[in-house]
Tab-separated table of C-alpha atoms in Angstrom:
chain	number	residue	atom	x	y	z
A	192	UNK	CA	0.000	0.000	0.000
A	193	UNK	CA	1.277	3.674	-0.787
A	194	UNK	CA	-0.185	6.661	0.986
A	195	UNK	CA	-0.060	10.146	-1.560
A	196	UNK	CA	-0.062	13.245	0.514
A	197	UNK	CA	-0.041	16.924	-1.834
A	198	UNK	CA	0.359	19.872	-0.989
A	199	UNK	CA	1.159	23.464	-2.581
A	200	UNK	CA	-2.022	24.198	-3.480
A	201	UNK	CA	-3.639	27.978	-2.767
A	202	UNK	CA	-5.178	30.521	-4.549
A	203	UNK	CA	-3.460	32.622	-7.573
A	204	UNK	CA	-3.656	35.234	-9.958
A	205	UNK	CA	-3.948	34.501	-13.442
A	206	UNK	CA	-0.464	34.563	-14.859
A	207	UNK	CA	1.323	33.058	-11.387
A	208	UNK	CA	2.870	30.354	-10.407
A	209	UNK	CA	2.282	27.715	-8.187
A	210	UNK	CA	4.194	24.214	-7.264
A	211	UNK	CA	2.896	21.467	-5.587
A	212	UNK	CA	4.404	18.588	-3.966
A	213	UNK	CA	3.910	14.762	-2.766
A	214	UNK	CA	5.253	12.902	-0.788
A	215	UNK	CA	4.853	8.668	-1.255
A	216	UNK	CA	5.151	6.336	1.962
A	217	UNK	CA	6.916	3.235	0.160
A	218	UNK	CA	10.500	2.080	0.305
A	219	UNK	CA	10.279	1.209	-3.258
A	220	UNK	CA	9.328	4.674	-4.561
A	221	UNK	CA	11.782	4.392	-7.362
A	222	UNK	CA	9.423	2.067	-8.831
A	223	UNK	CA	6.347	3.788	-9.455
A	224	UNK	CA	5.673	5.690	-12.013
A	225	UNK	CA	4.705	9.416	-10.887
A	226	UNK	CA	1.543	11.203	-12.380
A	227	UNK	CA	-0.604	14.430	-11.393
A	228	UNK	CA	-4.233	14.601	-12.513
A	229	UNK	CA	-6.913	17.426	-11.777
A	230	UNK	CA	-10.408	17.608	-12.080
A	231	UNK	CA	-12.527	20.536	-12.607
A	232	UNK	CA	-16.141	21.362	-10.323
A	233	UNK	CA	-18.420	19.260	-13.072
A	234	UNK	CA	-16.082	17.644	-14.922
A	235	UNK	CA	-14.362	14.098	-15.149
A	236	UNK	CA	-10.972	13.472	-13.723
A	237	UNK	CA	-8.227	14.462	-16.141
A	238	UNK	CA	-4.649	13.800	-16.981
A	239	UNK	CA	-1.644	16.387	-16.483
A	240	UNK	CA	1.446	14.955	-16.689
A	241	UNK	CA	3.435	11.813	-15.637
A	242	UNK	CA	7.261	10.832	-14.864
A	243	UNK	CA	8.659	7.461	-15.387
A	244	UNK	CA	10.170	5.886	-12.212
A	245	UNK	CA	13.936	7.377	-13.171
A	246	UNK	CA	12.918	11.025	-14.000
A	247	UNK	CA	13.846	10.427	-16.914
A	248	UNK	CA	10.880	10.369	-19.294
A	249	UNK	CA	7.898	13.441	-18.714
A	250	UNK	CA	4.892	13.682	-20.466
A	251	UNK	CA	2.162	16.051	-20.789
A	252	UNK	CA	-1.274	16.845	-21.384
A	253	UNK	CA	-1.276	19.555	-24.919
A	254	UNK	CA	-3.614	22.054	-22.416
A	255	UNK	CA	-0.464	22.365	-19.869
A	256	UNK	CA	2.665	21.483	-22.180
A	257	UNK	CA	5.007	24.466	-21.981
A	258	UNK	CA	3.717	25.962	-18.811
A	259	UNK	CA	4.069	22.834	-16.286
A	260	UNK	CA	6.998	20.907	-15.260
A	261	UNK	CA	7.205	17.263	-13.635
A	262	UNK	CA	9.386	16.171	-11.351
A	263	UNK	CA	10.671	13.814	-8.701
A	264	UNK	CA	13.443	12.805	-6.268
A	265	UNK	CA	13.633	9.355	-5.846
A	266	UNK	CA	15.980	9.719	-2.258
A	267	UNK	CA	13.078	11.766	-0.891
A	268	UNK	CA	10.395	9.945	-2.006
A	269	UNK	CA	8.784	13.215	-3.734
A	270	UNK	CA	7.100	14.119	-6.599
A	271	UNK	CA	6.507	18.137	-7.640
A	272	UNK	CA	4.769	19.984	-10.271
A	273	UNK	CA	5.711	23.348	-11.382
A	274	UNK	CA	2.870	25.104	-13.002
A	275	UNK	CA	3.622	28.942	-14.523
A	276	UNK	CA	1.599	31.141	-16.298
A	277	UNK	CA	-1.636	30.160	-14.479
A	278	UNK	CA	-4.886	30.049	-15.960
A	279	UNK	CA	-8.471	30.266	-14.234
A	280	UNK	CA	-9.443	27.200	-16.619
A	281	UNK	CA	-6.384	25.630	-14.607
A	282	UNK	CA	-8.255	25.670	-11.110
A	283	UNK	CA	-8.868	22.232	-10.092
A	284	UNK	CA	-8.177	19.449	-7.647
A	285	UNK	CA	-4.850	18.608	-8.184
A	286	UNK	CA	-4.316	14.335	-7.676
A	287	UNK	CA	-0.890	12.846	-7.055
A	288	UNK	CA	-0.979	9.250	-8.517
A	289	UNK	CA	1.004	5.978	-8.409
A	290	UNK	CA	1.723	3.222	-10.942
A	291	UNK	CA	3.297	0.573	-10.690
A	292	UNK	CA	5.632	0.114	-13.398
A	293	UNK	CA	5.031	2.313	-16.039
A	294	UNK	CA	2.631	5.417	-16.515
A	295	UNK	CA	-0.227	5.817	-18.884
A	296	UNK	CA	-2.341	8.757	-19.894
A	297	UNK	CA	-5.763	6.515	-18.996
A	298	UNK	CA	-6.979	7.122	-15.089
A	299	UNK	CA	-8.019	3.764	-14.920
A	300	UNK	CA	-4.865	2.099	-14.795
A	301	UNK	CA	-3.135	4.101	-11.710
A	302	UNK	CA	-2.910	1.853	-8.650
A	303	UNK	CA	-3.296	4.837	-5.760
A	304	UNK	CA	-4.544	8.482	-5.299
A	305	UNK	CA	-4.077	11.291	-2.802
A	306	UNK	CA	-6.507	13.090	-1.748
A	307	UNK	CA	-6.012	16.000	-4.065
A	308	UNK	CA	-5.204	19.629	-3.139
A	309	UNK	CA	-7.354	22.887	-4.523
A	310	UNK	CA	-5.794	24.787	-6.953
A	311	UNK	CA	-7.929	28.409	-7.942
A	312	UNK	CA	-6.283	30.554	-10.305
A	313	UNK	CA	-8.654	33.972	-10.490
A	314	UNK	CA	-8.959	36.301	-13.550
């Protein structure tokens, strides 16, 4: 079992910057791949970006690319997310996920879930 705790979120301007963190309880972080998804008041759980277990592979949703950044450090067991140049479509629930093994776009397939943190970016 892995226990996701985020945190970073807050409220924003449009334009700002935010980054949130989480932190995994495993020993065997290094072999998870790392994802963040959000979801919207009304709307179904979406994909953001993911990081394969070394750090060394990122990918992104097209509606973020450019203007958030992945990341993790496998001897802290932590995973971040840089987001710049906020937008109010951006404000969300921000989930930190877990895979074993490698990541994947689809929601479905991620093994656990924190419990999200609020992210509202105002106009």
């Amino acid at each position: 079992q892995v226990q996701l705790v985020e945190s970073g979120g807050g409220l924003v301007q449009a334009g700002g910057s935010l980054r949130l963190s989480c932190v995994a309880s495993t020993r065997t972080f290094s072999s998870y791949g790392m994802g963040w998804f959000r979801q919207a008041p009304g709307k179904e759980r979406e994909y953001v970006t993911a990081i394969d277990w070394s750090g060394g592979i990122t990918q992104y949703s097209d509606s973020v690319k450019g203007r958030f950044t992945i990341s993790r450090d496998n001897g802290k067991n932590m995973v971040y997310l840089q987001m710049n140049s906020l937008k109010p479509e951006d404000t969300a629930v921000y989930y930190c996920a877990a895979r074993a093994g490698g990541t994947t776009p689809d929601r479905r397939r991620w093994d656990y879930w924190g419990k999200g943190t609020l992210v509202t970016v105002s106009s």
